[in-house]
Short mmCIF file of C-alpha atoms in Angstrom, two decimals:
data_model
loop_
_atom_site.label_atom_id
_atom_site.label_comp_id
_atom_site.label_asym_id
_atom_site.label_seq_id
_atom_site.Cartn_x
_atom_site.Cartn_y
_atom_site.Cartn_z
CA UNK A 1073 -14.41 13.19 1.82
CA UNK A 1074 -12.14 14.42 4.44
CA UNK A 1075 -8.85 12.61 4.44
CA UNK A 1076 -6.63 11.83 7.65
CA UNK A 1077 -3.65 14.49 7.27
CA UNK A 1078 -1.49 12.00 8.53
CA UNK A 1079 -2.26 9.94 5.44
CA UNK A 1080 -0.27 12.44 3.02
CA UNK A 1081 2.76 13.11 5.52
CA UNK A 1082 3.19 9.29 5.81
CA UNK A 1083 5.01 8.46 2.39
CA UNK A 1084 5.92 4.70 3.19
CA UNK A 1085 4.11 1.71 4.54
CA UNK A 1086 4.91 -1.59 4.85
CA UNK A 1087 2.01 -4.21 3.41
CA UNK A 1088 2.13 -7.52 5.60
CA UNK A 1089 0.52 -10.62 3.79
CA UNK A 1090 0.71 -13.48 6.80
CA UNK A 1091 -1.72 -16.40 6.54
CA UNK A 1092 -1.56 -20.31 6.38
CA UNK A 1093 -0.52 -20.06 2.61
CA UNK A 1094 2.73 -18.78 4.23
CA UNK A 1095 3.43 -22.82 5.16
CA UNK A 1096 3.86 -24.02 1.79
CA UNK A 1097 4.78 -20.65 -0.36
CA UNK A 1098 1.78 -20.67 -2.11
CA UNK A 1099 0.28 -17.69 -3.64
CA UNK A 1100 -2.64 -16.43 -1.01
CA UNK A 1101 -6.18 -18.03 -1.69
CA UNK A 1102 -5.07 -17.50 -5.73
CA UNK A 1103 -3.94 -20.76 -5.59
CA UNK A 1104 -7.04 -22.40 -5.00
CA UNK A 1105 -9.17 -20.34 -6.83
CA UNK A 1106 -7.55 -21.04 -10.19
CA UNK A 1107 -6.83 -25.06 -9.46
CA UNK A 1108 -3.61 -24.61 -8.94
CA UNK A 1109 -3.73 -26.26 -5.24
CA UNK A 1110 -6.82 -28.04 -4.20
CA UNK A 1111 -8.60 -26.68 -1.59
CA UNK A 1112 -8.61 -29.49 0.74
CA UNK A 1113 -4.68 -29.12 0.62
CA UNK A 1114 -4.51 -25.49 0.90
CA UNK A 1115 -6.53 -25.44 4.24
CA UNK A 1116 -4.40 -27.99 5.26
CA UNK A 1117 -1.80 -25.61 6.18
CA UNK A 1118 -3.45 -24.69 9.09
CA UNK A 1119 -2.22 -27.63 10.94
CA UNK A 1120 1.16 -26.14 10.66
CA UNK A 1121 0.70 -22.59 10.83
CA UNK A 1122 2.60 -21.66 14.10
CA UNK A 1123 3.34 -18.31 14.58
CA UNK A 1124 6.48 -19.34 16.60
CA UNK A 1125 8.83 -16.65 15.79
CA UNK A 1126 6.51 -13.80 15.91
CA UNK A 1127 7.77 -10.94 17.34
CA UNK A 1128 5.85 -7.67 16.76
CA UNK A 1129 7.78 -5.59 18.40
CA UNK A 1130 11.05 -6.60 16.35
CA UNK A 1131 8.75 -6.02 13.07
CA UNK A 1132 7.81 -2.57 14.61
CA UNK A 1133 11.44 -1.23 15.25
CA UNK A 1134 12.34 -2.78 11.56
CA UNK A 1135 9.44 -0.96 10.15
CA UNK A 1136 10.01 2.16 12.00
CA UNK A 1137 14.07 1.74 10.74
CA UNK A 1138 12.55 1.50 7.25
CA UNK A 1139 11.60 4.97 7.71
CA UNK A 1140 7.26 3.98 7.69
CA UNK A 1141 4.98 5.69 9.18
CA UNK A 1142 2.19 3.04 8.55
CA UNK A 1143 1.36 -0.91 8.15
CA UNK A 1144 -0.98 -3.03 7.23
CA UNK A 1145 -1.55 -6.79 8.07
CA UNK A 1146 -3.74 -8.98 6.40
CA UNK A 1147 -6.61 -9.69 9.32
CA UNK A 1148 -8.27 -11.79 6.48
CA UNK A 1149 -7.61 -12.44 2.81
CA UNK A 1150 -9.96 -14.56 0.11
CA UNK A 1151 -9.62 -17.51 1.54
CA UNK A 1152 -11.69 -16.61 4.86
CA UNK A 1153 -8.81 -17.45 7.43
CA UNK A 1154 -9.03 -14.48 10.19
CA UNK A 1155 -6.02 -13.90 12.02
CA UNK A 1156 -7.82 -13.46 14.87
CA UNK A 1157 -10.31 -15.17 17.54
CA UNK A 1158 -13.77 -14.41 15.52
CA UNK A 1159 -16.73 -15.15 17.42
CA UNK A 1160 -18.34 -15.05 13.66
CA UNK A 1161 -16.54 -18.37 12.48
CA UNK A 1162 -14.56 -20.81 13.44
CA UNK A 1163 -12.20 -20.70 10.32
CA UNK A 1164 -9.21 -18.67 12.21
CA UNK A 1165 -5.71 -18.91 13.80
CA UNK A 1166 -6.64 -19.21 17.22
CA UNK A 1167 -9.03 -22.14 16.82
CA UNK A 1168 -7.15 -24.08 14.01
CA UNK A 1169 -4.18 -23.68 14.05
CA UNK A 1170 -1.01 -24.20 16.58
CA UNK A 1171 -0.55 -20.82 16.76
CA UNK A 1172 -3.54 -20.85 19.11
CA UNK A 1173 -3.61 -17.17 19.59
CA UNK A 1174 -5.38 -13.77 18.38
CA UNK A 1175 -2.05 -12.48 15.90
CA UNK A 1176 -3.78 -9.07 16.00
CA UNK A 1177 -3.92 -7.36 19.34
CA UNK A 1178 0.05 -8.08 19.33
CA UNK A 1179 0.42 -6.51 16.29
CA UNK A 1180 -1.73 -3.51 16.91
CA UNK A 1181 0.54 -2.71 20.48
CA UNK A 1182 3.59 -3.28 19.08
CA UNK A 1183 2.91 -0.87 15.90
CA UNK A 1184 1.64 1.98 18.15
CA UNK A 1185 4.41 1.47 20.54
CA UNK A 1186 6.87 2.44 17.73
CA UNK A 1187 4.43 5.76 16.51
CA UNK A 1188 3.45 3.70 13.72
CA UNK A 1189 -0.26 4.04 12.28
CA UNK A 1190 -2.15 0.87 12.20
CA UNK A 1191 -4.11 -0.67 8.91
CA UNK A 1192 -5.73 -4.07 8.64
CA UNK A 1193 -6.63 -5.46 5.67
CA UNK A 1194 -9.66 -7.37 4.93
CA UNK A 1195 -11.15 -8.69 2.23
CA UNK A 1196 -15.09 -8.31 1.23
CA UNK A 1197 -15.38 -11.29 -0.45
CA UNK A 1198 -14.89 -15.29 1.61
CA UNK A 1199 -14.41 -18.00 -1.13
CA UNK A 1200 -14.60 -20.49 2.02
CA UNK A 1201 -17.83 -19.15 3.31
CA UNK A 1202 -20.62 -21.41 2.60
CA UNK A 1203 -23.19 -18.21 1.80
CA UNK A 1204 -20.85 -16.07 -0.36
CA UNK A 1205 -21.30 -17.50 -3.38
CA UNK A 1206 -24.96 -17.46 -3.66
CA UNK A 1207 -25.62 -14.40 -5.51
CA UNK A 1208 -24.52 -13.15 -9.20
CA UNK A 1209 -22.98 -10.03 -10.13
CA UNK A 1210 -25.72 -7.51 -12.00
CA UNK A 1211 -23.32 -7.41 -14.56
CA UNK A 1212 -23.77 -10.23 -17.01
CA UNK A 1213 -20.24 -9.38 -19.35
CA UNK A 1214 -17.98 -10.30 -16.41
CA UNK A 1215 -17.58 -14.19 -17.12
CA UNK A 1216 -14.16 -14.42 -16.18
CA UNK A 1217 -15.63 -14.02 -12.20
CA UNK A 1218 -18.78 -15.74 -12.52
CA UNK A 1219 -17.90 -19.57 -13.61
CA UNK A 1220 -16.19 -20.23 -10.76
CA UNK A 1221 -17.71 -22.06 -7.92
CA UNK A 1222 -16.19 -19.99 -5.43
CA UNK A 1223 -17.42 -16.95 -6.80
CA UNK A 1224 -20.82 -17.59 -8.09
CA UNK A 1225 -23.97 -19.71 -8.15
CA UNK A 1226 -24.78 -21.41 -11.35
CA UNK A 1227 -27.43 -19.68 -13.46
CA UNK A 1228 -30.74 -19.97 -11.81
CA UNK A 1229 -29.76 -20.67 -8.43
CA UNK A 1230 -29.57 -17.65 -7.11
CA UNK A 1231 -30.00 -17.62 -3.28
CA UNK A 1232 -31.39 -13.89 -1.78
CA UNK A 1233 -31.58 -14.92 2.01
CA UNK A 1234 -28.26 -16.70 2.00
CA UNK A 1235 -26.23 -13.41 0.60
CA UNK A 1236 -28.11 -11.35 3.47
CA UNK A 1237 -26.73 -14.20 5.90
CA UNK A 1238 -23.20 -13.35 4.11
CA UNK A 1239 -23.48 -9.63 4.40
CA UNK A 1240 -24.70 -9.88 8.18
CA UNK A 1241 -21.44 -12.01 8.62
CA UNK A 1242 -19.52 -9.56 6.77
CA UNK A 1243 -20.49 -6.82 8.66
CA UNK A 1244 -19.92 -8.68 11.70
CA UNK A 1245 -16.44 -9.56 11.48
CA UNK A 1246 -15.64 -5.86 10.46
CA UNK A 1247 -17.25 -4.87 13.68
CA UNK A 1248 -15.12 -6.69 15.80
CA UNK A 1249 -12.13 -5.39 13.82
CA UNK A 1250 -12.94 -2.06 14.47
CA UNK A 1251 -13.89 -1.83 18.16
CA UNK A 1252 -11.80 -4.29 18.88
CA UNK A 1253 -8.78 -3.43 17.64
CA UNK A 1254 -9.72 0.78 16.55
CA UNK A 1255 -7.53 0.92 13.23
CA UNK A 1256 -6.44 3.69 11.41
CA UNK A 1257 -6.89 2.72 8.49
CA UNK A 1258 -8.78 -0.65 6.78
CA UNK A 1259 -7.33 -1.77 3.29
CA UNK A 1260 -10.06 -3.62 2.09
CA UNK A 1261 -9.73 -5.61 -1.36
CA UNK A 1262 -11.99 -8.21 -3.08
CA UNK A 1263 -14.83 -5.74 -4.22
CA UNK A 1264 -14.83 -6.53 -7.70
CA UNK A 1265 -17.43 -9.61 -7.65
CA UNK A 1266 -20.38 -7.88 -6.68
CA UNK A 1267 -21.57 -4.07 -7.29
CA UNK A 1268 -21.75 -1.03 -5.03
CA UNK A 1269 -25.47 -1.74 -5.03
CA UNK A 1270 -24.95 -5.61 -4.17
CA UNK A 1271 -22.34 -4.74 -1.10
CA UNK A 1272 -24.62 -1.52 0.19
CA UNK A 1273 -20.92 0.13 -0.23
CA UNK A 1274 -22.62 3.66 0.76
CA UNK A 1275 -24.33 2.35 3.71
CA UNK A 1276 -21.08 0.05 4.75
CA UNK A 1277 -19.08 3.31 4.91
CA UNK A 1278 -21.76 5.11 7.27
CA UNK A 1279 -21.70 2.09 9.53
CA UNK A 1280 -17.97 2.14 10.22
CA UNK A 1281 -17.22 5.76 10.29
CA UNK A 1282 -20.38 5.46 12.89
CA UNK A 1283 -18.12 3.05 15.09
CA UNK A 1284 -14.64 5.17 14.11
CA UNK A 1285 -15.19 8.84 12.87
CA UNK A 1286 -11.23 9.46 12.10
CA UNK A 1287 -10.82 5.70 10.36
CA UNK A 1288 -9.29 6.18 6.86
CA UNK A 1289 -11.05 3.82 4.19
CA UNK A 1290 -9.23 2.95 1.10
CA UNK A 1291 -10.23 3.00 -2.39
CA UNK A 1292 -11.82 -0.66 -2.82
CA UNK A 1293 -15.38 0.23 -1.90
CA UNK A 1294 -16.93 0.97 -5.17
CA UNK A 1295 -16.55 4.71 -4.74
CA UNK A 1296 -17.02 5.38 -1.30
CA UNK A 1297 -13.02 4.75 0.01
CA UNK A 1298 -10.73 7.32 0.37
CA UNK A 1299 -8.29 7.10 -2.18
CA UNK A 1300 -6.86 5.00 -5.37
CA UNK A 1301 -4.62 2.09 -5.07
CA UNK A 1302 -2.47 0.92 -8.23
CA UNK A 1303 -0.25 -1.93 -7.90
CA UNK A 1304 3.06 -2.54 -9.14
CA UNK A 1305 3.90 -0.28 -11.02
CA UNK A 1306 4.29 4.36 -10.90
CA UNK A 1307 1.42 5.47 -12.82
CA UNK A 1308 2.33 7.31 -15.30
CA UNK A 1309 0.08 10.21 -14.53
CA UNK A 1310 -0.27 10.45 -11.19
CA UNK A 1311 -4.13 9.97 -10.00
CA UNK A 1312 -5.98 13.15 -9.12
CA UNK A 1313 -6.45 13.12 -4.92
CA UNK A 1314 -4.57 10.86 -2.50
CA UNK A 1315 -3.15 7.59 -3.78
CA UNK A 1316 -0.68 4.86 -2.58
CA UNK A 1317 1.39 2.33 -4.69
CA UNK A 1318 1.31 -1.38 -3.70
CA UNK A 1319 4.94 -2.35 -4.12
CA UNK A 1320 6.36 -6.00 -3.52
CA UNK A 1321 9.66 -6.69 -2.42
CA UNK A 1322 10.10 -9.91 -4.98
CA UNK A 1323 7.68 -11.15 -7.46
CA UNK A 1324 5.22 -12.10 -4.55
CA UNK A 1325 2.56 -10.83 -1.99
CA UNK A 1326 3.20 -13.93 0.83
CA UNK A 1327 5.88 -15.98 1.82
CA UNK A 1328 7.41 -17.85 -1.23
CA UNK A 1329 10.69 -19.34 -0.47
CA UNK A 1330 11.31 -20.16 -4.50
CA UNK A 1331 11.28 -16.50 -5.35
CA UNK A 1332 14.89 -15.29 -4.83
CA UNK A 1333 14.19 -12.39 -7.12
CA UNK A 1334 14.19 -9.41 -4.71
CA UNK A 1335 14.20 -5.82 -6.04
CA UNK A 1336 17.54 -3.52 -5.36
CA UNK A 1337 17.53 -0.94 -2.98
CA UNK A 1338 18.44 1.04 -5.61
CA UNK A 1339 15.32 0.40 -7.56
CA UNK A 1340 13.14 0.39 -4.53
CA UNK A 1341 14.46 3.85 -3.75
CA UNK A 1342 13.92 5.43 -7.01
CA UNK A 1343 10.44 3.76 -7.31
CA UNK A 1344 9.74 5.40 -3.87
CA UNK A 1345 11.35 8.90 -5.03
CA UNK A 1346 9.00 8.90 -8.11
CA UNK A 1347 5.96 7.83 -6.16
CA UNK A 1348 6.32 11.04 -3.48
CA UNK A 1349 7.16 13.13 -6.35
CA UNK A 1350 3.79 12.27 -7.57
CA UNK A 1351 2.27 12.94 -4.43
CA UNK A 1352 1.91 9.19 -3.70
CA UNK A 1353 2.44 6.90 -0.79
CA UNK A 1354 4.89 3.55 -0.97
CA UNK A 1355 2.90 0.73 0.47
CA UNK A 1356 5.79 -1.66 0.49
CA UNK A 1357 4.88 -5.59 0.50
CA UNK A 1358 6.35 -8.27 2.82
CA UNK A 1359 5.99 -11.76 3.44
CA UNK A 1360 6.36 -13.46 6.62
CA UNK A 1361 6.97 -16.88 7.33
CA UNK A 1362 4.58 -19.21 8.38
CA UNK A 1363 6.80 -19.17 12.00
CA UNK A 1364 6.48 -15.04 11.64
CA UNK A 1365 9.95 -14.40 10.75
CA UNK A 1366 10.95 -11.53 8.20
CA UNK A 1367 13.54 -12.93 6.02
CA UNK A 1368 17.13 -11.63 5.79
CA UNK A 1369 16.69 -10.78 2.02
CA UNK A 1370 13.41 -8.56 2.75
CA UNK A 1371 15.31 -7.30 5.89
CA UNK A 1372 17.62 -5.92 4.82
CA UNK A 1373 16.18 -3.85 1.81
CA UNK A 1374 14.02 -1.88 4.17
CA UNK A 1375 17.31 -0.94 5.91
CA UNK A 1376 18.96 -0.04 2.72
CA UNK A 1377 15.68 2.25 2.23
CA UNK A 1378 15.68 3.30 5.83
CA UNK A 1379 19.01 4.49 5.71
CA UNK A 1380 18.39 6.19 2.14
CA UNK A 1381 15.23 7.94 3.98
CA UNK A 1382 17.04 9.09 7.00
CA UNK A 1383 19.79 10.62 4.71
CA UNK A 1384 17.06 13.05 2.54
CA UNK A 1385 14.13 13.00 5.28
CA UNK A 1386 14.02 16.93 4.48
CA UNK A 1387 13.10 15.87 0.84
CA UNK A 1388 10.29 13.26 1.92
CA UNK A 1389 8.31 14.09 5.02
CA UNK A 1390 6.22 17.50 5.36
CA UNK A 1391 6.57 17.65 1.43
CA UNK A 1392 3.68 17.36 -1.38
CA UNK A 1393 3.85 16.40 -5.30
CA UNK A 1394 7.12 18.43 -7.46
CA UNK A 1395 7.22 19.46 -10.53
CA UNK A 1396 4.87 18.04 -13.40
CA UNK A 1397 6.81 15.81 -16.30
CA UNK A 1398 9.53 17.72 -18.42
CA UNK A 1399 10.48 20.47 -15.90
CA UNK A 1400 13.40 18.25 -14.30
CA UNK A 1401 14.73 14.59 -15.49
CA UNK A 1402 13.79 12.99 -12.79
CA UNK A 1403 10.86 13.23 -9.43
CA UNK A 1404 10.95 16.04 -7.34
CA UNK A 1405 9.03 16.94 -4.25
CA UNK A 1406 8.30 20.35 -2.66
CA UNK A 1407 8.00 21.79 0.72
CA UNK A 1408 4.69 22.40 2.08
CA UNK A 1409 5.23 25.92 1.94
CA UNK A 1410 6.69 25.82 -1.57
CA UNK A 1411 9.67 27.45 -1.39
CA UNK A 1412 12.18 24.72 -1.48
CA UNK A 1413 12.34 22.35 -4.38
CA UNK A 1414 13.80 18.65 -4.13
CA UNK A 1415 15.25 17.75 -7.45
CA UNK A 1416 15.90 13.73 -7.09
CA UNK A 1417 18.83 12.96 -9.24
CA UNK A 1418 18.11 9.68 -10.36
CA UNK A 1419 21.09 9.14 -13.22
CA UNK A 1420 24.89 10.00 -12.22
CA UNK A 1421 25.60 13.64 -11.84
CA UNK A 1422 28.37 14.37 -14.94
CA UNK A 1423 28.05 17.75 -15.96
CA UNK A 1424 24.85 19.43 -15.16
CA UNK A 1425 21.38 19.63 -13.30
CA UNK A 1426 19.24 21.04 -15.27
CA UNK A 1427 15.36 22.63 -14.24
CA UNK A 1428 13.32 24.40 -16.75
CA UNK A 1429 10.29 26.80 -16.37
CA UNK A 1430 10.90 27.60 -12.83
CA UNK A 1431 9.67 31.37 -12.59
CA UNK A 1432 11.19 31.81 -9.27
CA UNK A 1433 14.92 33.39 -8.89
CA UNK A 1434 17.21 30.90 -6.80
CA UNK A 1435 18.37 32.03 -3.68
CA UNK A 1436 20.94 28.60 -2.69
CA UNK A 1437 21.52 25.17 -3.64
CA UNK A 1438 22.43 22.43 -1.60
CA UNK A 1439 23.43 19.11 -1.19
CA UNK A 1440 20.90 17.83 0.61
CA UNK A 1441 22.81 14.72 2.80
CA UNK A 1442 26.16 16.43 2.78
CA UNK A 1443 24.73 20.64 2.81
CA UNK A 1444 27.79 21.26 0.33
CA UNK A 1445 26.65 24.89 -1.33
CA UNK A 1446 26.33 24.26 -5.19
CA UNK A 1447 27.23 26.39 -8.32
CA UNK A 1448 24.36 27.22 -10.22
CA UNK A 1449 22.94 30.07 -12.94
CA UNK A 1450 20.37 30.51 -15.25
CA UNK A 1451 20.48 30.68 -19.06
CA UNK A 1452 18.42 31.67 -21.82
CA UNK A 1453 14.90 32.67 -21.51
CA UNK A 1454 13.04 35.31 -23.66
CA UNK A 1455 10.48 37.63 -22.61
CA UNK A 1456 7.78 36.17 -20.26
CA UNK A 1457 9.63 32.26 -21.08
CA UNK A 1458 12.26 31.49 -17.92
CA UNK A 1459 15.48 30.55 -19.14
CA UNK A 1460 17.54 26.73 -17.77
CA UNK A 1461 18.33 26.46 -14.18
CA UNK A 1462 21.86 24.95 -14.46
CA UNK A 1463 23.22 23.42 -11.06
CA UNK A 1464 26.82 22.58 -10.59
CA UNK A 1465 26.78 18.45 -9.41
CA UNK A 1466 28.37 17.96 -5.90
CA UNK A 1467 31.43 16.50 -5.21
CA UNK A 1468 30.04 13.70 -3.47
CA UNK A 1469 26.72 11.23 -5.12
CA UNK A 1470 24.33 9.33 -3.59
CA UNK A 1471 24.56 5.83 -4.48
CA UNK A 1472 21.13 5.76 -4.92
CA UNK A 1473 19.22 8.77 -5.82
CA UNK A 1474 21.32 12.41 -5.47
CA UNK A 1475 18.82 15.20 -3.73
CA UNK A 1476 19.67 18.70 -4.23
CA UNK A 1477 17.95 21.36 -2.26
CA UNK A 1478 16.78 24.58 -4.34
CA UNK A 1479 15.67 27.66 -2.09
CA UNK A 1480 13.48 29.92 -4.04
CA UNK A 1481 12.54 33.53 -3.05
CA UNK A 1482 9.09 32.43 -2.53
CA UNK A 1483 6.51 29.75 -3.68
CA UNK A 1484 7.38 27.95 -6.55
CA UNK A 1485 6.18 28.88 -9.63
CA UNK A 1486 6.39 27.59 -13.22
CA UNK A 1487 5.79 28.41 -16.76
CA UNK A 1488 3.49 25.96 -18.61
CA UNK A 1489 3.47 27.80 -22.10
CA UNK A 1490 4.29 26.50 -25.55
CA UNK A 1491 7.12 29.64 -26.12
CA UNK A 1492 7.54 32.50 -27.59
CA UNK A 1493 7.44 32.95 -31.49
#
């Protein structure tokens, strides 16, 4: 699968969970699925979803200042409520809420005005559609997903004709999204309730790319997507190939006014550095209110992350994954020509910064944000085993993560052996 090059260069995306669930601040879709909120009460939020403060241009300006290069908006979550005026169902905000209009077109236009790539989230499953729970998962070892009436029919009551109707609905809505809004990225979810064969994922990929050949499809397609999407924690071992960490600003994806446990900017910066150091992107979750406002707590954190990125942009954009674990106590990135190593120093710099296993000679070391030239020397080493590079700390360090730029005499070369003796 050929990946569009913009994705690896983007580094930061914004993941917007916006829907009727923001009215009462309940968990998106899962609150009724798990029985925490009755379905009728959940859907009653439709009557109070207003989008009165929705200003997608303000969103786009904020996201651009955060350093993001793309955004993803929940066009339709598992609850089946569409943020556009779909022809295939009246369960949409244009027909069923006081918002009374398509919310996707203003979003896509505003993001593009700021030069941001446009992503749309779409749940394969639909817990509100009358034909969805008509076919059981082909794997009988999954009782956790087969004993819920929103998911599966009772044993012996399968109806393949209804499933075919649902697939036609599913394809119809996706066709509307691709032809109507021309997204750069489709971010899928909800694939787990059916197999690849039941979804016909291979055929779906072909159909979508026939509509727009340069579109990226995330990995939640049973092996037919372009990249993987771990959630809520940086993988200890980075995945093979392109990947993206999905990560919330507090403990919820959507707006929840009771959740005041927002992550500090220091943690966001460190998580971002660890993610790009492993070759991934960070997709940072934002939950607008039912009116369409982004809370000050979330906005301030995006601003803080963006300020750090601007100070250290050369170590972010145009880089690839850095050193494997063990060479440096912290994340790192490499310039695309692999001739400049960026050390992301996540802890206080008290004595020196060390790099092990670096074969190259070092031409110069600077503190990236200030340009201060730093003294350095290499100590030890034996035969083919390189010594340890020691770098004196800068006079001025960053509040969150200090980045040192190490200019090499050629492409980075590492010793990965077990040592002599």
